[in-house]
Amino acid sequence: MSRERLILAVESSCDESAVALVRDGGEVLAERIASQSDLHAATGGVIPEVAAREHHRWVPKLIGEVMAEAATLGVANEIDAVAVTTGPGLIGSLLVGAGFASAWAWGRGLPVVPTNHLEGHFRAAWLRSAGASGASAPTLPAIGLIVSGGHTLLVRVDTDGRTERLGGTIDDAAGEAFDKIARLLGLPYPGGAALSTLAAGAVRGGELPGGLRRLPMAQTDGEYDLSFSGVKTAAARMALAAIGEPAASPGRAAALAATLRDHPVPAAAAAAIAAAAQDAIIAALVSRVDRALAATPSASLVVGGGVAANVPLREALGALAARHGRTLNVPPVRWCTDNAAMIGAAAHAALREGRAQLQDPARGVSVAASWQFGAGAPV
Ligand code: KG4
Ligand code: ZN
């Protein structure tokens, strides 16, 4: 039963509404994603109420579209369970997804599987297109690096799925750092990919605005912990130096934003700042993963989350894994950012490993803004 399980998965934890049909914890038979990022670009970030309202508009529509495809594939009546993200995330957004998913499951007499969004990002590396072989699926134990807009986390996942949290950011998430620095440089939200493109055009090796050659790495108490707020402050200082305001304080966000709106950083300096910031973020992530791989000789490396779409980061982690004689498992870009297929994969793994149960949707599904990777579902 578990090998053949067909799961309809729903994701709505932040600003993507997504629905997917996943077989066997990995094979994606159908999927739809509606991103709200254009809407949130206008406000420079996600407004929770707006996000929840958009999920209300999109989740039922996407379920309908995926089910139409399931009917075409002849599998509409073979669905075993409905997986839905119930945390961590924005409460209103989670409630909309959990509400629709459980109501839809109840109507069909199907059980629900409350699923952790972070475990979804980890399990995205197990996904494959319909018909593709699962032969190159990652192996456990694994060191998992989750790098997204809301989270930056390093875990060790054992063969039975049990998880130990090794460390994570003590302030901003890696994606949040990318987004905030992108904003300083006049790029629209979410700015991670645009910042990376800007960095690719930088002239390397010169002095940075303000005089540094590279950014120092933040020190943290925990061996595997990370800190990105210093990179953001350093980027702000460089931006101010680049527009001839080196003495201005980078501390007051509103004043800083106004200054940089009125006096945008010149293109060459913006590219240099983008490259220095990206290098610093990547170096910090690589150093912690390096320690984790050294401490766990048999583990593979699994990376997920929106920032895992970053090409220089993928290259740096690939080189690191090779140095340790390990395999880097990172999903294609469409499964790095938020999607529902990863939720189907995570639900399948949690059921198989006995960490999740099939639930009766009539009993209600709880959601939680915080839910640690590997911990039991919120009740
Ligand atoms: O996983 P995700 O879609 O949503 C969360 O769960 O947060 O991650 C979104 C984050 C954003 O911060 C975005 O700027 C970042 O991933 N991101 C990137 C790239 N593509 C997306 N950051 C750096 N380089 C990229 N190519
Ligand atoms: Zn995410």
PDB file of N, CA and C in Angstrom, residues 155-236:
ATOM      1  N   VAL A 155      19.912  20.199   9.548  1.00  0.00           N
ATOM      2  CA  VAL A 155      19.438  19.031  10.309  1.00  0.00           C
ATOM      3  C   VAL A 155      20.203  17.781   9.884  1.00  0.00           C
ATOM      4  N   ARG A 156      20.168  16.757  10.763  1.00  0.00           N
ATOM      5  CA  ARG A 156      20.631  15.440  10.349  1.00  0.00           C
ATOM      6  C   ARG A 156      19.428  14.517  10.396  1.00  0.00           C
ATOM      7  N   VAL A 157      19.144  13.853   9.298  1.00  0.00           N
ATOM      8  CA  VAL A 157      17.993  12.953   9.239  1.00  0.00           C
ATOM      9  C   VAL A 157      18.519  11.526   9.117  1.00  0.00           C
ATOM     10  N   ASP A 158      18.143  10.675  10.082  1.00  0.00           N
ATOM     11  CA  ASP A 158      18.643   9.299  10.102  1.00  0.00           C
ATOM     12  C   ASP A 158      17.822   8.386   9.185  1.00  0.00           C
ATOM     13  N   THR A 159      18.272   7.144   9.069  1.00  0.00           N
ATOM     14  CA  THR A 159      17.623   6.214   8.138  1.00  0.00           C
ATOM     15  C   THR A 159      16.153   5.983   8.466  1.00  0.00           C
ATOM     16  N   ASP A 160      15.779   6.104   9.741  1.00  0.00           N
ATOM     17  CA  ASP A 160      14.375   5.905  10.105  1.00  0.00           C
ATOM     18  C   ASP A 160      13.584   7.215  10.058  1.00  0.00           C
ATOM     19  N   GLY A 161      14.196   8.275   9.552  1.00  0.00           N
ATOM     20  CA  GLY A 161      13.489   9.547   9.431  1.00  0.00           C
ATOM     21  C   GLY A 161      13.603  10.414  10.674  1.00  0.00           C
ATOM     22  N   ARG A 162      14.188   9.847  11.739  1.00  0.00           N
ATOM     23  CA  ARG A 162      14.348  10.666  12.951  1.00  0.00           C
ATOM     24  C   ARG A 162      15.321  11.808  12.675  1.00  0.00           C
ATOM     25  N   THR A 163      15.005  12.974  13.256  1.00  0.00           N
ATOM     26  CA  THR A 163      15.754  14.175  12.909  1.00  0.00           C
ATOM     27  C   THR A 163      16.413  14.815  14.118  1.00  0.00           C
ATOM     28  N   GLU A 164      17.652  15.260  13.910  1.00  0.00           N
ATOM     29  CA  GLU A 164      18.287  16.081  14.939  1.00  0.00           C
ATOM     30  C   GLU A 164      18.558  17.453  14.334  1.00  0.00           C
ATOM     31  N   ARG A 165      18.123  18.507  15.040  1.00  0.00           N
ATOM     32  CA  ARG A 165      18.405  19.856  14.568  1.00  0.00           C
ATOM     33  C   ARG A 165      19.844  20.190  14.946  1.00  0.00           C
ATOM     34  N   LEU A 166      20.670  20.514  13.951  1.00  0.00           N
ATOM     35  CA  LEU A 166      22.064  20.839  14.240  1.00  0.00           C
ATOM     36  C   LEU A 166      22.223  22.327  14.537  1.00  0.00           C
ATOM     37  N   GLY A 167      21.533  23.145  13.775  1.00  0.00           N
ATOM     38  CA  GLY A 167      21.655  24.587  13.980  1.00  0.00           C
ATOM     39  C   GLY A 167      20.802  25.333  12.977  1.00  0.00           C
ATOM     40  N   GLY A 168      20.943  26.641  13.004  1.00  0.00           N
ATOM     41  CA  GLY A 168      20.166  27.473  12.080  1.00  0.00           C
ATOM     42  C   GLY A 168      20.497  28.924  12.300  1.00  0.00           C
ATOM     43  N   THR A 169      19.771  29.784  11.629  1.00  0.00           N
ATOM     44  CA  THR A 169      20.068  31.202  11.768  1.00  0.00           C
ATOM     45  C   THR A 169      19.611  31.709  13.132  1.00  0.00           C
ATOM     46  N   ILE A 170      20.389  32.639  13.661  1.00  0.00           N
ATOM     47  CA  ILE A 170      19.995  33.243  14.930  1.00  0.00           C
ATOM     48  C   ILE A 170      19.304  34.588  14.685  1.00  0.00           C
ATOM     49  N   ASP A 171      19.236  35.008  13.429  1.00  0.00           N
ATOM     50  CA  ASP A 171      18.513  36.262  13.129  1.00  0.00           C
ATOM     51  C   ASP A 171      17.766  36.110  11.804  1.00  0.00           C
ATOM     52  N   ASP A 172      18.231  36.739  10.743  1.00  0.00           N
ATOM     53  CA  ASP A 172      17.509  36.658   9.466  1.00  0.00           C
ATOM     54  C   ASP A 172      17.723  35.310   8.797  1.00  0.00           C
ATOM     55  N   ALA A 173      16.723  34.885   8.025  1.00  0.00           N
ATOM     56  CA  ALA A 173      16.904  33.715   7.165  1.00  0.00           C
ATOM     57  C   ALA A 173      17.756  34.137   5.961  1.00  0.00           C
ATOM     58  N   ALA A 174      18.379  33.152   5.311  1.00  0.00           N
ATOM     59  CA  ALA A 174      19.251  33.474   4.162  1.00  0.00           C
ATOM     60  C   ALA A 174      18.460  34.200   3.071  1.00  0.00           C
ATOM     61  N   GLY A 175      17.259  33.718   2.775  1.00  0.00           N
ATOM     62  CA  GLY A 175      16.435  34.349   1.730  1.00  0.00           C
ATOM     63  C   GLY A 175      16.024  35.757   2.120  1.00  0.00           C
ATOM     64  N   GLU A 176      15.764  35.923   3.417  1.00  0.00           N
ATOM     65  CA  GLU A 176      15.384  37.249   3.922  1.00  0.00           C
ATOM     66  C   GLU A 176      16.551  38.216   3.727  1.00  0.00           C
ATOM     67  N   ALA A 177      17.782  37.732   3.972  1.00  0.00           N
ATOM     68  CA  ALA A 177      18.970  38.575   3.761  1.00  0.00           C
ATOM     69  C   ALA A 177      19.084  38.942   2.285  1.00  0.00           C
ATOM     70  N   PHE A 178      18.915  37.953   1.400  1.00  0.00           N
ATOM     71  CA  PHE A 178      18.935  38.238  -0.044  1.00  0.00           C
ATOM     72  C   PHE A 178      17.884  39.302  -0.374  1.00  0.00           C
ATOM     73  N   ASP A 179      16.671  39.114   0.148  1.00  0.00           N
ATOM     74  CA  ASP A 179      15.566  40.027  -0.199  1.00  0.00           C
ATOM     75  C   ASP A 179      15.820  41.442   0.322  1.00  0.00           C
ATOM     76  N   LYS A 180      16.333  41.550   1.554  1.00  0.00           N
ATOM     77  CA  LYS A 180      16.545  42.884   2.131  1.00  0.00           C
ATOM     78  C   LYS A 180      17.670  43.616   1.405  1.00  0.00           C
ATOM     79  N   ILE A 181      18.737  42.900   1.055  1.00  0.00           N
ATOM     80  CA  ILE A 181      19.860  43.543   0.341  1.00  0.00           C
ATOM     81  C   ILE A 181      19.421  43.928  -1.073  1.00  0.00           C
ATOM     82  N   ALA A 182      18.619  43.048  -1.683  1.00  0.00           N
ATOM     83  CA  ALA A 182      18.093  43.356  -3.022  1.00  0.00           C
ATOM     84  C   ALA A 182      17.295  44.655  -2.978  1.00  0.00           C
ATOM     85  N   ARG A 183      16.533  44.801  -1.925  1.00  0.00           N
ATOM     86  CA  ARG A 183      15.686  45.994  -1.793  1.00  0.00           C
ATOM     87  C   ARG A 183      16.535  47.269  -1.694  1.00  0.00           C
ATOM     88  N   LEU A 184      17.641  47.171  -0.931  1.00  0.00           N
ATOM     89  CA  LEU A 184      18.551  48.326  -0.825  1.00  0.00           C
ATOM     90  C   LEU A 184      19.058  48.755  -2.199  1.00  0.00           C
ATOM     91  N   LEU A 185      19.207  47.748  -3.061  1.00  0.00           N
ATOM     92  CA  LEU A 185      19.787  48.025  -4.382  1.00  0.00           C
ATOM     93  C   LEU A 185      18.700  48.304  -5.422  1.00  0.00           C
ATOM     94  N   GLY A 186      17.469  48.489  -4.950  1.00  0.00           N
ATOM     95  CA  GLY A 186      16.395  48.909  -5.846  1.00  0.00           C
ATOM     96  C   GLY A 186      15.728  47.776  -6.617  1.00  0.00           C
ATOM     97  N   LEU A 187      15.944  46.525  -6.189  1.00  0.00           N
ATOM     98  CA  LEU A 187      15.347  45.397  -6.909  1.00  0.00           C
ATOM     99  C   LEU A 187      13.986  45.051  -6.275  1.00  0.00           C
ATOM    100  N   PRO A 188      13.017  44.605  -7.079  1.00  0.00           N
ATOM    101  CA  PRO A 188      11.693  44.297  -6.527  1.00  0.00           C
ATOM    102  C   PRO A 188      11.675  43.029  -5.685  1.00  0.00           C
ATOM    103  N   TYR A 189      10.688  42.913  -4.781  1.00  0.00           N
ATOM    104  CA  TYR A 189      10.521  41.745  -3.910  1.00  0.00           C
ATOM    105  C   TYR A 189       9.900  40.592  -4.693  1.00  0.00           C
ATOM    106  N   PRO A 190      10.270  39.337  -4.454  1.00  0.00           N
ATOM    107  CA  PRO A 190      11.411  38.891  -3.669  1.00  0.00           C
ATOM    108  C   PRO A 190      12.672  38.976  -4.517  1.00  0.00           C
ATOM    109  N   GLY A 191      13.739  39.506  -3.962  1.00  0.00           N
ATOM    110  CA  GLY A 191      14.868  39.904  -4.794  1.00  0.00           C
ATOM    111  C   GLY A 191      16.009  38.917  -4.921  1.00  0.00           C
ATOM    112  N   GLY A 192      15.881  37.712  -4.323  1.00  0.00           N
ATOM    113  CA  GLY A 192      17.004  36.771  -4.310  1.00  0.00           C
ATOM    114  C   GLY A 192      17.562  36.470  -5.691  1.00  0.00           C
ATOM    115  N   ALA A 193      16.674  36.084  -6.611  1.00  0.00           N
ATOM    116  CA  ALA A 193      17.136  35.694  -7.948  1.00  0.00           C
ATOM    117  C   ALA A 193      17.717  36.910  -8.672  1.00  0.00           C
ATOM    118  N   ALA A 194      17.068  38.069  -8.522  1.00  0.00           N
ATOM    119  CA  ALA A 194      17.542  39.286  -9.203  1.00  0.00           C
ATOM    120  C   ALA A 194      18.895  39.724  -8.639  1.00  0.00           C
ATOM    121  N   LEU A 195      19.078  39.577  -7.338  1.00  0.00           N
ATOM    122  CA  LEU A 195      20.362  39.944  -6.720  1.00  0.00           C
ATOM    123  C   LEU A 195      21.481  39.063  -7.285  1.00  0.00           C
ATOM    124  N   SER A 196      21.148  37.780  -7.444  1.00  0.00           N
ATOM    125  CA  SER A 196      22.131  36.840  -7.971  1.00  0.00           C
ATOM    126  C   SER A 196      22.505  37.186  -9.415  1.00  0.00           C
ATOM    127  N   THR A 197      21.506  37.584 -10.204  1.00  0.00           N
ATOM    128  CA  THR A 197      21.765  37.985 -11.593  1.00  0.00           C
ATOM    129  C   THR A 197      22.651  39.239 -11.612  1.00  0.00           C
ATOM    130  N   LEU A 198      22.332  40.187 -10.726  1.00  0.00           N
ATOM    131  CA  LEU A 198      23.133  41.411 -10.638  1.00  0.00           C
ATOM    132  C   LEU A 198      24.578  41.071 -10.258  1.00  0.00           C
ATOM    133  N   ALA A 199      24.739  40.155  -9.297  1.00  0.00           N
ATOM    134  CA  ALA A 199      26.075  39.762  -8.822  1.00  0.00           C
ATOM    135  C   ALA A 199      26.902  39.142  -9.942  1.00  0.00           C
ATOM    136  N   ALA A 200      26.217  38.427 -10.834  1.00  0.00           N
ATOM    137  CA  ALA A 200      26.938  37.731 -11.915  1.00  0.00           C
ATOM    138  C   ALA A 200      27.663  38.722 -12.821  1.00  0.00           C
ATOM    139  N   GLY A 201      27.190  39.974 -12.859  1.00  0.00           N
ATOM    140  CA  GLY A 201      27.821  40.985 -13.727  1.00  0.00           C
ATOM    141  C   GLY A 201      28.889  41.798 -13.022  1.00  0.00           C
ATOM    142  N   ALA A 202      29.218  41.443 -11.767  1.00  0.00           N
ATOM    143  CA  ALA A 202      30.182  42.250 -11.009  1.00  0.00           C
ATOM    144  C   ALA A 202      31.602  42.056 -11.514  1.00  0.00           C
ATOM    145  N   VAL A 203      32.377  43.140 -11.466  1.00  0.00           N
ATOM    146  CA  VAL A 203      33.812  43.033 -11.738  1.00  0.00           C
ATOM    147  C   VAL A 203      34.450  42.595 -10.424  1.00  0.00           C
ATOM    148  N   ARG A 204      35.118  41.447 -10.461  1.00  0.00           N
ATOM    149  CA  ARG A 204      35.649  40.866  -9.216  1.00  0.00           C
ATOM    150  C   ARG A 204      37.036  41.388  -8.868  1.00  0.00           C
ATOM    151  N   GLY A 205      37.345  41.325  -7.598  1.00  0.00           N
ATOM    152  CA  GLY A 205      38.720  41.556  -7.163  1.00  0.00           C
ATOM    153  C   GLY A 205      39.048  42.970  -6.745  1.00  0.00           C
ATOM    154  N   GLY A 206      38.163  43.926  -7.063  1.00  0.00           N
ATOM    155  CA  GLY A 206      38.451  45.314  -6.699  1.00  0.00           C
ATOM    156  C   GLY A 206      38.053  45.610  -5.263  1.00  0.00           C
ATOM    157  N   GLU A 207      38.278  46.858  -4.894  1.00  0.00           N
ATOM    158  CA  GLU A 207      37.881  47.283  -3.558  1.00  0.00           C
ATOM    159  C   GLU A 207      36.376  47.549  -3.556  1.00  0.00           C
ATOM    160  N   LEU A 208      35.711  47.193  -2.471  1.00  0.00           N
ATOM    161  CA  LEU A 208      34.265  47.423  -2.381  1.00  0.00           C
ATOM    162  C   LEU A 208      34.003  48.846  -1.911  1.00  0.00           C
ATOM    163  N   PRO A 209      32.784  49.395  -2.178  1.00  0.00           N
ATOM    164  CA  PRO A 209      32.477  50.736  -1.665  1.00  0.00           C
ATOM    165  C   PRO A 209      32.677  50.754  -0.148  1.00  0.00           C
ATOM    166  N   GLY A 210      33.431  51.712   0.345  1.00  0.00           N
ATOM    167  CA  GLY A 210      33.695  51.788   1.790  1.00  0.00           C
ATOM    168  C   GLY A 210      35.045  51.218   2.156  1.00  0.00           C
ATOM    169  N   GLY A 211      35.692  50.514   1.214  1.00  0.00           N
ATOM    170  CA  GLY A 211      37.081  50.109   1.440  1.00  0.00           C
ATOM    171  C   GLY A 211      37.355  48.642   1.698  1.00  0.00           C
ATOM    172  N   LEU A 212      36.323  47.848   2.035  1.00  0.00           N
ATOM    173  CA  LEU A 212      36.590  46.418   2.286  1.00  0.00           C
ATOM    174  C   LEU A 212      36.862  45.680   0.976  1.00  0.00           C
ATOM    175  N   ARG A 213      37.508  44.511   1.086  1.00  0.00           N
ATOM    176  CA  ARG A 213      37.680  43.665  -0.107  1.00  0.00           C
ATOM    177  C   ARG A 213      36.662  42.527  -0.097  1.00  0.00           C
ATOM    178  N   ARG A 214      36.322  42.059   1.084  1.00  0.00           N
ATOM    179  CA  ARG A 214      35.269  41.055   1.241  1.00  0.00           C
ATOM    180  C   ARG A 214      34.636  41.218   2.614  1.00  0.00           C
ATOM    181  N   LEU A 215      33.478  40.649   2.787  1.00  0.00           N
ATOM    182  CA  LEU A 215      32.790  40.808   4.070  1.00  0.00           C
ATOM    183  C   LEU A 215      33.268  39.748   5.055  1.00  0.00           C
ATOM    184  N   PRO A 216      33.472  40.121   6.325  1.00  0.00           N
ATOM    185  CA  PRO A 216      33.887  39.114   7.307  1.00  0.00           C
ATOM    186  C   PRO A 216      32.741  38.157   7.617  1.00  0.00           C
ATOM    187  N   MET A 217      33.077  36.937   8.038  1.00  0.00           N
ATOM    188  CA  MET A 217      32.028  35.969   8.381  1.00  0.00           C
ATOM    189  C   MET A 217      31.602  36.176   9.838  1.00  0.00           C
ATOM    190  N   ALA A 218      30.293  36.178  10.058  1.00  0.00           N
ATOM    191  CA  ALA A 218      29.787  36.382  11.424  1.00  0.00           C
ATOM    192  C   ALA A 218      30.149  35.190  12.305  1.00  0.00           C
ATOM    193  N   GLN A 219      30.532  35.477  13.535  1.00  0.00           N
ATOM    194  CA  GLN A 219      30.821  34.411  14.500  1.00  0.00           C
ATOM    195  C   GLN A 219      29.535  34.083  15.259  1.00  0.00           C
ATOM    196  N   THR A 220      29.292  32.817  15.513  1.00  0.00           N
ATOM    197  CA  THR A 220      28.119  32.428  16.307  1.00  0.00           C
ATOM    198  C   THR A 220      28.580  31.458  17.387  1.00  0.00           C
ATOM    199  N   ASP A 221      27.835  31.377  18.482  1.00  0.00           N
ATOM    200  CA  ASP A 221      28.203  30.465  19.568  1.00  0.00           C
ATOM    201  C   ASP A 221      28.044  29.015  19.123  1.00  0.00           C
ATOM    202  N   GLY A 222      26.897  28.700  18.545  1.00  0.00           N
ATOM    203  CA  GLY A 222      26.626  27.311  18.135  1.00  0.00           C
ATOM    204  C   GLY A 222      27.470  26.962  16.919  1.00  0.00           C
ATOM    205  N   GLU A 223      28.030  25.748  16.937  1.00  0.00           N
ATOM    206  CA  GLU A 223      28.932  25.295  15.865  1.00  0.00           C
ATOM    207  C   GLU A 223      28.260  25.359  14.484  1.00  0.00           C
ATOM    208  N   TYR A 224      26.936  25.102  14.477  1.00  0.00           N
ATOM    209  CA  TYR A 224      26.206  25.049  13.205  1.00  0.00           C
ATOM    210  C   TYR A 224      25.270  26.242  13.027  1.00  0.00           C
ATOM    211  N   ASP A 225      25.349  27.223  13.925  1.00  0.00           N
ATOM    212  CA  ASP A 225      24.453  28.373  13.802  1.00  0.00           C
ATOM    213  C   ASP A 225      24.979  29.377  12.784  1.00  0.00           C
ATOM    214  N   LEU A 226      24.058  30.210  12.328  1.00  0.00           N
ATOM    215  CA  LEU A 226      24.386  31.202  11.304  1.00  0.00           C
ATOM    216  C   LEU A 226      23.793  32.547  11.692  1.00  0.00           C
ATOM    217  N   SER A 227      24.373  33.611  11.139  1.00  0.00           N
ATOM    218  CA  SER A 227      23.833  34.952  11.380  1.00  0.00           C
ATOM    219  C   SER A 227      23.987  35.749  10.095  1.00  0.00           C
ATOM    220  N   PHE A 228      22.899  36.362   9.657  1.00  0.00           N
ATOM    221  CA  PHE A 228      22.954  37.132   8.405  1.00  0.00           C
ATOM    222  C   PHE A 228      22.665  38.615   8.577  1.00  0.00           C
ATOM    223  N   SER A 229      22.373  39.047   9.815  1.00  0.00           N
ATOM    224  CA  SER A 229      22.013  40.465   9.945  1.00  0.00           C
ATOM    225  C   SER A 229      23.236  41.364   9.697  1.00  0.00           C
ATOM    226  N   GLY A 230      24.434  40.841   9.985  1.00  0.00           N
ATOM    227  CA  GLY A 230      25.651  41.616   9.741  1.00  0.00           C
ATOM    228  C   GLY A 230      25.901  41.835   8.256  1.00  0.00           C
ATOM    229  N   VAL A 231      25.563  40.845   7.437  1.00  0.00           N
ATOM    230  CA  VAL A 231      25.748  40.986   5.979  1.00  0.00           C
ATOM    231  C   VAL A 231      24.840  42.107   5.475  1.00  0.00           C
ATOM    232  N   LYS A 232      23.620  42.121   6.012  1.00  0.00           N
ATOM    233  CA  LYS A 232      22.648  43.143   5.601  1.00  0.00           C
ATOM    234  C   LYS A 232      23.173  44.542   5.994  1.00  0.00           C
ATOM    235  N   THR A 233      23.682  44.667   7.218  1.00  0.00           N
ATOM    236  CA  THR A 233      24.199  45.972   7.667  1.00  0.00           C
ATOM    237  C   THR A 233      25.413  46.381   6.838  1.00  0.00           C
ATOM    238  N   ALA A 234      26.291  45.415   6.563  1.00  0.00           N
ATOM    239  CA  ALA A 234      27.482  45.718   5.750  1.00  0.00           C
ATOM    240  C   ALA A 234      27.063  46.174   4.355  1.00  0.00           C
ATOM    241  N   ALA A 235      26.025  45.520   3.792  1.00  0.00           N
ATOM    242  CA  ALA A 235      25.553  45.907   2.453  1.00  0.00           C
ATOM    243  C   ALA A 235      24.992  47.331   2.497  1.00  0.00           C
ATOM    244  N   ALA A 236      24.285  47.652   3.582  1.00  0.00           N
ATOM    245  CA  ALA A 236      23.723  49.000   3.711  1.00  0.00           C
ATOM    246  C   ALA A 236      24.844  50.038   3.802  1.00  0.00           C
TER     247      ALA A 236
END
